[in-house]
PDB file of C-alpha atoms in Angstrom:
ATOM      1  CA  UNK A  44      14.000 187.324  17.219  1.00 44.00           C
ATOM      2  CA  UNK A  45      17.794 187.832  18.229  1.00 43.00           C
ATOM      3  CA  UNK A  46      18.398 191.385  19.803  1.00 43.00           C
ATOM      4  CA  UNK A  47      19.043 193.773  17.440  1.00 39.00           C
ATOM      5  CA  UNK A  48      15.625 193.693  15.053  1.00 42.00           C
ATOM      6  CA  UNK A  49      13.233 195.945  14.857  1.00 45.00           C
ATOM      7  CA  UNK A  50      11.248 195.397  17.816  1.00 63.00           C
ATOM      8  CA  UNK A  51       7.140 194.509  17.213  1.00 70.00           C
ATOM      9  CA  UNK A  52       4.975 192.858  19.325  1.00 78.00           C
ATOM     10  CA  UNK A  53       1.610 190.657  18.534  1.00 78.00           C
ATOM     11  CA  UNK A  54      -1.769 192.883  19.255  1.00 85.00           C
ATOM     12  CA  UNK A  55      -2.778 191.952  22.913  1.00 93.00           C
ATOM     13  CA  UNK A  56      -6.512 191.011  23.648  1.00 93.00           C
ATOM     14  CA  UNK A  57      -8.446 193.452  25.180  1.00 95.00           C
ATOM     15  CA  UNK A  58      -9.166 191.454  28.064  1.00 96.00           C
ATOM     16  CA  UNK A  59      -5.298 191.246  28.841  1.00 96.00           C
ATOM     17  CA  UNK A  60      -4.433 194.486  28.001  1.00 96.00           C
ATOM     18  CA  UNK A  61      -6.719 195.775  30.350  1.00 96.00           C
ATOM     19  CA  UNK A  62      -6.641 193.439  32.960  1.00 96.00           C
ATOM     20  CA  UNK A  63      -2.521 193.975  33.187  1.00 96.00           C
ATOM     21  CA  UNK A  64      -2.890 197.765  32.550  1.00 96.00           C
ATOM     22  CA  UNK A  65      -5.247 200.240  34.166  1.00 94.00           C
ATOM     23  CA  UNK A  66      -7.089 197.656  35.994  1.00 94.00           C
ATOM     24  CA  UNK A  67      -3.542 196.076  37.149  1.00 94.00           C
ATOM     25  CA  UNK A  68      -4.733 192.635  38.461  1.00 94.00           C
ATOM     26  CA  UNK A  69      -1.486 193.025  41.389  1.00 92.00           C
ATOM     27  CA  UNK A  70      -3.769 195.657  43.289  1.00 91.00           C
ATOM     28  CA  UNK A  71      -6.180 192.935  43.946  1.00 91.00           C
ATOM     29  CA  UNK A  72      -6.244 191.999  47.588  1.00 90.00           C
ATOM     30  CA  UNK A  73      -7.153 188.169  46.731  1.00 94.00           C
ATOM     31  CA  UNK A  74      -3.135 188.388  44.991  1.00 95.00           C
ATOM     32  CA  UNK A  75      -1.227 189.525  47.849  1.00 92.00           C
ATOM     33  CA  UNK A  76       2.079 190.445  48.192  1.00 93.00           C
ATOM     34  CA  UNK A  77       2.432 191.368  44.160  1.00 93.00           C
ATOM     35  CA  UNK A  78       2.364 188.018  43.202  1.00 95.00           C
ATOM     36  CA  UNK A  79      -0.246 187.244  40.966  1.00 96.00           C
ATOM     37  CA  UNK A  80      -1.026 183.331  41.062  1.00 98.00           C
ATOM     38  CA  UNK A  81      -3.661 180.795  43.005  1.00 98.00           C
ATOM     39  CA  UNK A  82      -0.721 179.625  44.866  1.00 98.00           C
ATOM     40  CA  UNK A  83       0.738 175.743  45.911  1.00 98.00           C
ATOM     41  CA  UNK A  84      -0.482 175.193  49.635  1.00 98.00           C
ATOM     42  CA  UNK A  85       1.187 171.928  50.598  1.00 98.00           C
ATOM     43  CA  UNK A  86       3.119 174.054  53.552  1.00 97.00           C
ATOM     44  CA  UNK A  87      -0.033 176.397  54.556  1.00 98.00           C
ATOM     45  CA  UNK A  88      -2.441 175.131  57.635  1.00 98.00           C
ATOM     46  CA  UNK A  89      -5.945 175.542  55.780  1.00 98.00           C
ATOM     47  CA  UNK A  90      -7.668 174.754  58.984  1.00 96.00           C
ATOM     48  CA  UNK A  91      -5.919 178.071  60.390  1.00 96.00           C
ATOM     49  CA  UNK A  92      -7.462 181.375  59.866  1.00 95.00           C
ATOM     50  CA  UNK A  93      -5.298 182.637  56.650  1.00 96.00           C
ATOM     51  CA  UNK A  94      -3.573 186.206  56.492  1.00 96.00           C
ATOM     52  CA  UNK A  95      -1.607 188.167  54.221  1.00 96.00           C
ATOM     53  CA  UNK A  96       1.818 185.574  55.143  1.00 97.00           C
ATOM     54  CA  UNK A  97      -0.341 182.774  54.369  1.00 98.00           C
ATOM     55  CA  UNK A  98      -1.163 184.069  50.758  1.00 98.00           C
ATOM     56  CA  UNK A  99       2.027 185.174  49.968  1.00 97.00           C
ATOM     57  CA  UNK A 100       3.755 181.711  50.943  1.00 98.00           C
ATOM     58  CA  UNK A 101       1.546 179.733  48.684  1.00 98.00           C
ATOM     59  CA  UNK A 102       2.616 182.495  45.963  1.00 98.00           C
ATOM     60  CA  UNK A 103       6.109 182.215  46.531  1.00 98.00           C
ATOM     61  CA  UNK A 104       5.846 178.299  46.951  1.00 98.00           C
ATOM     62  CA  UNK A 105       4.286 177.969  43.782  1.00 98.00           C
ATOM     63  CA  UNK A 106       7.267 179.560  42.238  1.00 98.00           C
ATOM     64  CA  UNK A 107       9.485 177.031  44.088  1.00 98.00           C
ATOM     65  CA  UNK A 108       8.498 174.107  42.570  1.00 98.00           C
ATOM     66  CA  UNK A 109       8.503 175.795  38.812  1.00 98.00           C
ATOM     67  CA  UNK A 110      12.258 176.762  39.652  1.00 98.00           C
ATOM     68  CA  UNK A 111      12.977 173.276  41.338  1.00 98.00           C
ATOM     69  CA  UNK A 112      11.781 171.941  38.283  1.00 98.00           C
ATOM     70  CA  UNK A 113      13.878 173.922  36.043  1.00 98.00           C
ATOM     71  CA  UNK A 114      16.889 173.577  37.775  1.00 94.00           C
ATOM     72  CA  UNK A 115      19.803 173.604  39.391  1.00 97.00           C
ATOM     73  CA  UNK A 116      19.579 176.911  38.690  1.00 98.00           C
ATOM     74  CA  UNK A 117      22.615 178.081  40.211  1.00 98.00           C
ATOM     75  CA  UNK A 118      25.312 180.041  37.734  1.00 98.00           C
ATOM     76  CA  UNK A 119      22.675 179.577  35.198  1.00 98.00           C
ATOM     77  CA  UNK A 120      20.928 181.787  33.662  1.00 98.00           C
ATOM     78  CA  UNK A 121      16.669 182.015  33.785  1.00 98.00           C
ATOM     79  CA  UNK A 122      14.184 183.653  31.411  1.00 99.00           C
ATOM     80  CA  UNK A 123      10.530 183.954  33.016  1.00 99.00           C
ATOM     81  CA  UNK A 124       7.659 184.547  30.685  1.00 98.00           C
ATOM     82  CA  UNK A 125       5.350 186.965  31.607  1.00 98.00           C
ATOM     83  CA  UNK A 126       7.070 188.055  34.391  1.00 98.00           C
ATOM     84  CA  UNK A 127       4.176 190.688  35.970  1.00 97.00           C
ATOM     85  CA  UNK A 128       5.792 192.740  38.907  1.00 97.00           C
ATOM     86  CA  UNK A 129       8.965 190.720  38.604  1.00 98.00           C
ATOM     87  CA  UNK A 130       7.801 188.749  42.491  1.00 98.00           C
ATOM     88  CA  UNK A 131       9.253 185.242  41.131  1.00 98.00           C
ATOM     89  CA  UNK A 132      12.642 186.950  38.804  1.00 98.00           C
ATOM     90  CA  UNK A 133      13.585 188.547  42.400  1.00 98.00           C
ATOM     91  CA  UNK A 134      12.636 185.276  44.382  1.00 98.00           C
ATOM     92  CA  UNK A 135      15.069 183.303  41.987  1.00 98.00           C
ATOM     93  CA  UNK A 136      17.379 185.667  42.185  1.00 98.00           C
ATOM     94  CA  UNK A 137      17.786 185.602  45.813  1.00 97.00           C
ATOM     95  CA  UNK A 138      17.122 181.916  46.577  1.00 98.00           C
ATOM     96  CA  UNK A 139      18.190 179.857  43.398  1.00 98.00           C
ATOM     97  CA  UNK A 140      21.375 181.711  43.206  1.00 98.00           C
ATOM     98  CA  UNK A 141      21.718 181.899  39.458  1.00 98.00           C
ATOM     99  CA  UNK A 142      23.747 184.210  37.293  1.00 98.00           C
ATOM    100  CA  UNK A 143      21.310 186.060  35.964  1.00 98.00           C
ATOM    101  CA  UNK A 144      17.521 186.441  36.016  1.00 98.00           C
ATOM    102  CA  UNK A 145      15.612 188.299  32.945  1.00 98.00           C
ATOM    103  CA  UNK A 146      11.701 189.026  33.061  1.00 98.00           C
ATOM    104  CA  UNK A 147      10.161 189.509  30.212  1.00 98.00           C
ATOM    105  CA  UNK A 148       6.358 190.525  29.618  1.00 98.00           C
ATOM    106  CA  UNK A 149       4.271 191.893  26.904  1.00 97.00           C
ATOM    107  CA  UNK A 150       2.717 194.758  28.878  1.00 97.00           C
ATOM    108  CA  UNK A 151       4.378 197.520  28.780  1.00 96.00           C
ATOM    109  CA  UNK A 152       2.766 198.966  32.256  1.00 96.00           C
ATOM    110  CA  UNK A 153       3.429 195.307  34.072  1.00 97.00           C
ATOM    111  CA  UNK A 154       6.796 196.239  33.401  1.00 97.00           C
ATOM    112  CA  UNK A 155       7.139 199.966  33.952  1.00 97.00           C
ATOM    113  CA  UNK A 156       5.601 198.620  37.645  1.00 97.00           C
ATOM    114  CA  UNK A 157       8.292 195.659  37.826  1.00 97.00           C
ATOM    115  CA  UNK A 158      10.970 198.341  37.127  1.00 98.00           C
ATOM    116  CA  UNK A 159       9.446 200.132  40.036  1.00 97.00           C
ATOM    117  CA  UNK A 160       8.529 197.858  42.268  1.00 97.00           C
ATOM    118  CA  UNK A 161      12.565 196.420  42.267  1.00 98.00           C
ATOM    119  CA  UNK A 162      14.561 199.621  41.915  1.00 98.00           C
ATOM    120  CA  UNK A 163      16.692 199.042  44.880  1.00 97.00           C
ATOM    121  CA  UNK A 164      17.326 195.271  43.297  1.00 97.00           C
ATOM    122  CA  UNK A 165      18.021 196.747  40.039  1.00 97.00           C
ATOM    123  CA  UNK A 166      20.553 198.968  40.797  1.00 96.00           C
ATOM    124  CA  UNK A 167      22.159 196.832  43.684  1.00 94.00           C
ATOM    125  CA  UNK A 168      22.280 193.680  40.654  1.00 91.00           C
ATOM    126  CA  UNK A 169      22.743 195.453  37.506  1.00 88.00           C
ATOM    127  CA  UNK A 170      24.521 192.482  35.908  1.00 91.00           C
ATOM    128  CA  UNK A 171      21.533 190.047  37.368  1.00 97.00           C
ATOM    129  CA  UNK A 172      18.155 191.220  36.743  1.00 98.00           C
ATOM    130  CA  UNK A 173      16.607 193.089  34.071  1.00 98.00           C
ATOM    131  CA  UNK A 174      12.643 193.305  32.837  1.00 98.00           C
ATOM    132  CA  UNK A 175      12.383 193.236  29.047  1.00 98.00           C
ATOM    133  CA  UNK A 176       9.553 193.948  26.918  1.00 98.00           C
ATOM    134  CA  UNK A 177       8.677 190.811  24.518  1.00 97.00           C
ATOM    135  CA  UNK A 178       5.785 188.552  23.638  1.00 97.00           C
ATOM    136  CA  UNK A 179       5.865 184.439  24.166  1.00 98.00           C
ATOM    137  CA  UNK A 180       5.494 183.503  20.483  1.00 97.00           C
ATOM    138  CA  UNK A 181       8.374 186.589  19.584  1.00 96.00           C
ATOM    139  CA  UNK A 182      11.440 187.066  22.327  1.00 98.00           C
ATOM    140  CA  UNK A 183      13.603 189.311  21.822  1.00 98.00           C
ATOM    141  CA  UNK A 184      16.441 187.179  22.647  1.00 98.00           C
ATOM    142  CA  UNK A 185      19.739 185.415  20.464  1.00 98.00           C
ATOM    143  CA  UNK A 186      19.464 181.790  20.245  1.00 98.00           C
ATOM    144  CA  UNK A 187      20.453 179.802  23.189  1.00 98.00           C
ATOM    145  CA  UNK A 188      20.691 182.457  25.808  1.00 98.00           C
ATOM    146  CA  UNK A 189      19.356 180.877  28.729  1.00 98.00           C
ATOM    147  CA  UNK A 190      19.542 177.842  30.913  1.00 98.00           C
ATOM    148  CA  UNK A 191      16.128 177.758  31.672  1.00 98.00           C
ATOM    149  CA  UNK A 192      12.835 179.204  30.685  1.00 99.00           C
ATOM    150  CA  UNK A 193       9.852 179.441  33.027  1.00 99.00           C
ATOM    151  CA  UNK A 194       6.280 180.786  33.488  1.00 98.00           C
ATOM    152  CA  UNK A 195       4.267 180.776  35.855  1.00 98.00           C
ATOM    153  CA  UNK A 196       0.496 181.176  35.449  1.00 98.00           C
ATOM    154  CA  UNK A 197       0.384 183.077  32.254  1.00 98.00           C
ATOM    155  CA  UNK A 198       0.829 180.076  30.177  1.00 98.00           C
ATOM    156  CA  UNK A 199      -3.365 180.442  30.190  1.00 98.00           C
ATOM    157  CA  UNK A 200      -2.987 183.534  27.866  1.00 98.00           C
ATOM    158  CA  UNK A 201      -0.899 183.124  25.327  1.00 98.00           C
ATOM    159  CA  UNK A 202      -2.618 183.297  21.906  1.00 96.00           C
ATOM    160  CA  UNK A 203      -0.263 180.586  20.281  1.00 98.00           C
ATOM    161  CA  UNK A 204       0.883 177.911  22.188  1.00 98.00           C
ATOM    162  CA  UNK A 205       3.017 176.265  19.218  1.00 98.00           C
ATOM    163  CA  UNK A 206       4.948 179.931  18.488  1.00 98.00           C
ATOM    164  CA  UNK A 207       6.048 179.755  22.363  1.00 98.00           C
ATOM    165  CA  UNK A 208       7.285 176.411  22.763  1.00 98.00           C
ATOM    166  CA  UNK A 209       9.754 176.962  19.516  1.00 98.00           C
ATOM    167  CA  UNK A 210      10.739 180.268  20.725  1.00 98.00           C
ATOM    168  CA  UNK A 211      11.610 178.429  23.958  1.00 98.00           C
ATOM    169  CA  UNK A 212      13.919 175.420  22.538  1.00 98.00           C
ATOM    170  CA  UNK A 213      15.439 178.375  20.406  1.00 98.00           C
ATOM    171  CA  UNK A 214      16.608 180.740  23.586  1.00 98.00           C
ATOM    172  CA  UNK A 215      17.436 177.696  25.134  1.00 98.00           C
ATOM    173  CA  UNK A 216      20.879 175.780  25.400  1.00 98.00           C
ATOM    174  CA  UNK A 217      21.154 172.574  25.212  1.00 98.00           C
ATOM    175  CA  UNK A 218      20.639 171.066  27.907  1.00 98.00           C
ATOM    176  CA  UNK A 219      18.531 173.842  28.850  1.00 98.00           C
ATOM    177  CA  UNK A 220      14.847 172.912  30.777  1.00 98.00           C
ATOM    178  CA  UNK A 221      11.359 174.270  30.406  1.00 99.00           C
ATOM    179  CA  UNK A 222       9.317 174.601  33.359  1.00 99.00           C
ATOM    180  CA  UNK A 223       5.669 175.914  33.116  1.00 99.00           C
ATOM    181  CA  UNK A 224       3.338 176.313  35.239  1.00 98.00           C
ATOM    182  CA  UNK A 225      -1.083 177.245  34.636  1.00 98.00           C
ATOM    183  CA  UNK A 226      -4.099 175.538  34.511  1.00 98.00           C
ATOM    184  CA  UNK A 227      -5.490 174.023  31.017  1.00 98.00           C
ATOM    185  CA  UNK A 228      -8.549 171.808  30.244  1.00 98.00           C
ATOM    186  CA  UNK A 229      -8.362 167.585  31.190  1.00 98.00           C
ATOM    187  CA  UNK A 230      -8.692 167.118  27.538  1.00 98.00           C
ATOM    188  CA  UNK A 231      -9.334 168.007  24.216  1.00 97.00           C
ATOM    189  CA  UNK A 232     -13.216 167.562  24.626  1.00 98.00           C
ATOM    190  CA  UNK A 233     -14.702 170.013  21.872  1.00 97.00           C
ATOM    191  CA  UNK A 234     -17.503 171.358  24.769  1.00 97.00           C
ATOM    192  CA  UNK A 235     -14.601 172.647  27.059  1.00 98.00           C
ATOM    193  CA  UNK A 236     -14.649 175.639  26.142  1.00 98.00           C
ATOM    194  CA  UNK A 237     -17.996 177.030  26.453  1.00 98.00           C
ATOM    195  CA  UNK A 238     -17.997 174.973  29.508  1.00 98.00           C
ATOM    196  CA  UNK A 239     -15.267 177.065  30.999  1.00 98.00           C
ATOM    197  CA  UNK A 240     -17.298 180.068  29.533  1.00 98.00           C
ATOM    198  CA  UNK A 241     -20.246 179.899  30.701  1.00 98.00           C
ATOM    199  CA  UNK A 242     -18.656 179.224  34.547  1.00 98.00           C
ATOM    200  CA  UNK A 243     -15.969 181.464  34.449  1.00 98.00           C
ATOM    201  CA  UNK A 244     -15.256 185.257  33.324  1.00 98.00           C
ATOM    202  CA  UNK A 245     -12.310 184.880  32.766  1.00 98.00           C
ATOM    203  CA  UNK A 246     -12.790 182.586  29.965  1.00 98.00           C
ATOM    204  CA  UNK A 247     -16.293 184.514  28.341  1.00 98.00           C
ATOM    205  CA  UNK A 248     -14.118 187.695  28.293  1.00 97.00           C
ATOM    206  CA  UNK A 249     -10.656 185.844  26.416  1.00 97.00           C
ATOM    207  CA  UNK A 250      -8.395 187.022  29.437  1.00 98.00           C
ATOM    208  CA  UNK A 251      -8.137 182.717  29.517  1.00 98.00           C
ATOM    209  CA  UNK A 252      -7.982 180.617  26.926  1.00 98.00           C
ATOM    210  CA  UNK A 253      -9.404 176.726  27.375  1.00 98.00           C
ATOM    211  CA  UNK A 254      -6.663 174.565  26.078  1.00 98.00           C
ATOM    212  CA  UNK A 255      -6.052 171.240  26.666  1.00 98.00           C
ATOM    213  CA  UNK A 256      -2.469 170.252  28.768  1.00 98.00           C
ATOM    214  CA  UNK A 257      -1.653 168.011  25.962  1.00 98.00           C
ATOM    215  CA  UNK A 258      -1.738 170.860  23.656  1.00 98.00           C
ATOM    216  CA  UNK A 259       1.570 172.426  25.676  1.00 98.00           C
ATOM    217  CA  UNK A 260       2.989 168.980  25.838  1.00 98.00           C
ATOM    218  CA  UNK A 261       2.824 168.231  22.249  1.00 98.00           C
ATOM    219  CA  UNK A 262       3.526 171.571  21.325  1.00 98.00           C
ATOM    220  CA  UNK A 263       7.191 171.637  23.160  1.00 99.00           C
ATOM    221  CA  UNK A 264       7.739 167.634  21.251  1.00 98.00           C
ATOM    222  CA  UNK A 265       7.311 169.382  17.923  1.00 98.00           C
ATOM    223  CA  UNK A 266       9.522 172.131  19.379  1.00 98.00           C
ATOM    224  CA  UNK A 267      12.424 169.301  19.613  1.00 98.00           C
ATOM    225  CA  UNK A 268      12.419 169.731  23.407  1.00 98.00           C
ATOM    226  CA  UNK A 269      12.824 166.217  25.003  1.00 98.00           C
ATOM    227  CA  UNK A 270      10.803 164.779  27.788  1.00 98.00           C
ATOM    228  CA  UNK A 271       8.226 166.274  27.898  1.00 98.00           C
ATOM    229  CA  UNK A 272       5.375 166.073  30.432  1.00 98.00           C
ATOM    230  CA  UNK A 273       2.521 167.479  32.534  1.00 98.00           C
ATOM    231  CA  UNK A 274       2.354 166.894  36.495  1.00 98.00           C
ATOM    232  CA  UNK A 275      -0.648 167.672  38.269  1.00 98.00           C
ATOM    233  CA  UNK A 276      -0.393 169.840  40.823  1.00 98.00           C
ATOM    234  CA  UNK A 277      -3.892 170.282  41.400  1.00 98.00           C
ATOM    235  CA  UNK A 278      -4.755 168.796  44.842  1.00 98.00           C
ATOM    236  CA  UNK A 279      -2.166 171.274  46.296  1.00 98.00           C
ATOM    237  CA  UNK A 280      -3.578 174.581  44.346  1.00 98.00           C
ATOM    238  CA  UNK A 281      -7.262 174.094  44.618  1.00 98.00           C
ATOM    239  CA  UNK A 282      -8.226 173.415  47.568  1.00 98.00           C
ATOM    240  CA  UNK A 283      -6.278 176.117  49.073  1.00 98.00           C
ATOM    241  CA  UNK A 284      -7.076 178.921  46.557  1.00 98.00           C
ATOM    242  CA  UNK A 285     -10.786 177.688  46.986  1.00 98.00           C
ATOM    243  CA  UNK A 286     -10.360 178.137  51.006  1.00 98.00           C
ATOM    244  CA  UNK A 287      -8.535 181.701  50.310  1.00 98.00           C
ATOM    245  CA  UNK A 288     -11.423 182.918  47.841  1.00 97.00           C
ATOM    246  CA  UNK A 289     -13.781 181.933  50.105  1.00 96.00           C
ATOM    247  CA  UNK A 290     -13.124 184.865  52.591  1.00 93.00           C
ATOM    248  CA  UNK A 291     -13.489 187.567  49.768  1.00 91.00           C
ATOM    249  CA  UNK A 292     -16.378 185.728  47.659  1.00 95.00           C
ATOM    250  CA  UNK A 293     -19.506 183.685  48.284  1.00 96.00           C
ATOM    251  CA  UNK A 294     -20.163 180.673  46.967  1.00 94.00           C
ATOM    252  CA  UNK A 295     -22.259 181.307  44.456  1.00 91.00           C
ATOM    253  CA  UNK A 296     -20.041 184.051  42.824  1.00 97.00           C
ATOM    254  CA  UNK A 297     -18.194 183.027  39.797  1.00 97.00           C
ATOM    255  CA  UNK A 298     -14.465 182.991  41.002  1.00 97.00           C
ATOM    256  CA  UNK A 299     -15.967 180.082  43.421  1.00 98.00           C
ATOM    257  CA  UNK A 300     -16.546 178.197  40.230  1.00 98.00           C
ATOM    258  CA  UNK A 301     -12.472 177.255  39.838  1.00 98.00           C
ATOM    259  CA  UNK A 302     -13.080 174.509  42.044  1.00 98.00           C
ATOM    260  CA  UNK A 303     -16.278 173.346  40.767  1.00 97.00           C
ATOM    261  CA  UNK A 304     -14.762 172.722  37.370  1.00 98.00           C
ATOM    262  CA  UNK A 305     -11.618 171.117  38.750  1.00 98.00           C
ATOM    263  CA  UNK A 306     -14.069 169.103  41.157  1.00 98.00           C
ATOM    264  CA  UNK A 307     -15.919 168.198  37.680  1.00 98.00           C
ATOM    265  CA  UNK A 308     -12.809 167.445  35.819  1.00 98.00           C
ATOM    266  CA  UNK A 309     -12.891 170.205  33.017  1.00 98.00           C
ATOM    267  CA  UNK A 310      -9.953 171.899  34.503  1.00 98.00           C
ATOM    268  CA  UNK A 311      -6.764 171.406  36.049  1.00 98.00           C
ATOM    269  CA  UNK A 312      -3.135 172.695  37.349  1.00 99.00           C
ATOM    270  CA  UNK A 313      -0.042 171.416  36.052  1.00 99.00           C
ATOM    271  CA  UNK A 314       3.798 171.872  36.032  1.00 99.00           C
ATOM    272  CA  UNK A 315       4.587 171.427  32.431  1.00 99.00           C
ATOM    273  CA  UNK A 316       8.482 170.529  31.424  1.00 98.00           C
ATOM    274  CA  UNK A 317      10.434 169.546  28.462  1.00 98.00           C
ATOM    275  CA  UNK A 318      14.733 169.307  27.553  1.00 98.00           C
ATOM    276  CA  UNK A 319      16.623 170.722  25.285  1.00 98.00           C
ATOM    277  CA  UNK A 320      18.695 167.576  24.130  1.00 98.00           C
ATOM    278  CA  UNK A 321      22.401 168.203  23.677  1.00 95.00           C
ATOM    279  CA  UNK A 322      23.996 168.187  20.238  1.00 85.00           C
ATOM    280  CA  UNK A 323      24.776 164.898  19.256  1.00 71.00           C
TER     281      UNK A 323
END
């Protein structure tokens, strides 16, 4: 949708709307810092007693390699999707130097608290940052604004993975990369699902949806995005986040149960990316 239409937005589940609005998943003490991911914890000591710093590394490193793998990022411009409290659009901006940075995000309230959260920023980089309301599968954006597109851990909700990976090859330039980062099924096994359900909340209550990797992959290919793959990640997310949840939750509680179905190989994390090929 190029700037300018009449602005509408796809129905949010209930689970998201509410989990991103009055609950607001930031205030969460096992998301530190505002961030709101598991984390990469290649850098972090897990044999250490982890703090606060620790958490809020992992967060910010996780970011890093999404923006390492959508760069060089510098005098280009970057779209994240589903930006939350804007944590990672400010990170870019201040360690990628890039010409601009825009969040965008579905929920109204995530951004009314990103807006908040990065006044100072705002008004000190009016040209460079800005928090826009728009849904994956609908931006509200001109064709081939940006020089990259990422997302990090939100990939997991979005209703209509096909819708998002055209919308991204249209906002892109050519040339332009896709970097994405969540956690999807191993594989298209028809059981995954109410595997995922049955251990997880997040997946009875629709706040995740079980999806295999391939399904991003494939869907960016019939996008016309080039190159596209999936990287693993997982043997620097979940063992950490596993270590981390273990000083707020015992092991029998359901949050626990991320590791379990990455140890049984339902689940994983992944760095997704695809090209925009240049004309011609």
């Amino acid at each position: 949708m190029a700037q300018g239409a009449q602005e509408s937005y796809p129905a949010m589940r209930p689970a998201v709307e509410e989990t991103y609005g009055p609950a607001d998943l930031s205030r969460e003490s096992v998301f530190a810092g505002g961030f709101i991911n598991f984390g990469y914890w290649n850098a972090i000591d897990l044999n250490s007693p982890l703090g606060e710093p620790e958490r809020i590394r992992s967060q910010q490193d996780l970011y890093r390699q999404v923006l390492d793998a959508a760069g060089p990022l510098a005098d280009r411009r970057v779209l994240e999707v589903g930006c939350g409290l804007g944590m990672g659009c400010a990170l870019a901006l201040g360690e990628y130097g890039p010409a601009g940075v825009t969040g965008m995000d579905v929920h109204p309230q995530q951004l009314e608290r990103a807006r908040g959260t990065h006044a100072g920023l705002l008004r000190e980089e009016p040209g460079r940052l800005r928090f826009v309301r728009g849904a994956a599968e609908r931006m509200p954006f001109g064709d081939e604004e940006f020089d990259a597109v990422v997302s990090v851990e939100a990939a997991q909700h979005f209703p209509d993975l096909a819708a998002f990976a055209v919308e991204t090859a249209r906002v892109l330039r050519p040339g332009g990369r896709a970097a994405v980062a969540s956690f999807f099924t191993v594989d298209d096994a028809p059981d995954r699902p109410a595997e995922l359900a049955g251990l997880l909340h997040t997946f009875e209550t629709g706040l995740d949806i079980a999806r295999p990797v391939a399904a991003l992959t494939d869907a960016f290919a019939g996008a016309g995005l080039a190159d596209a793959r999936a990287h693993s990640i997982g043997p620097e997310v979940w063992t950490g986040w596993d270590t981390w949840l273990a000083r707020l939750w015992a092991p029998d509680t359901w949050p626990r149960n991320f590791f379990r179905a990455y140890e049984r190989r339902i689940i994983d994390y992944y760095v997704v990316t695809a090209t925009r090929p240049h004309r011609g």
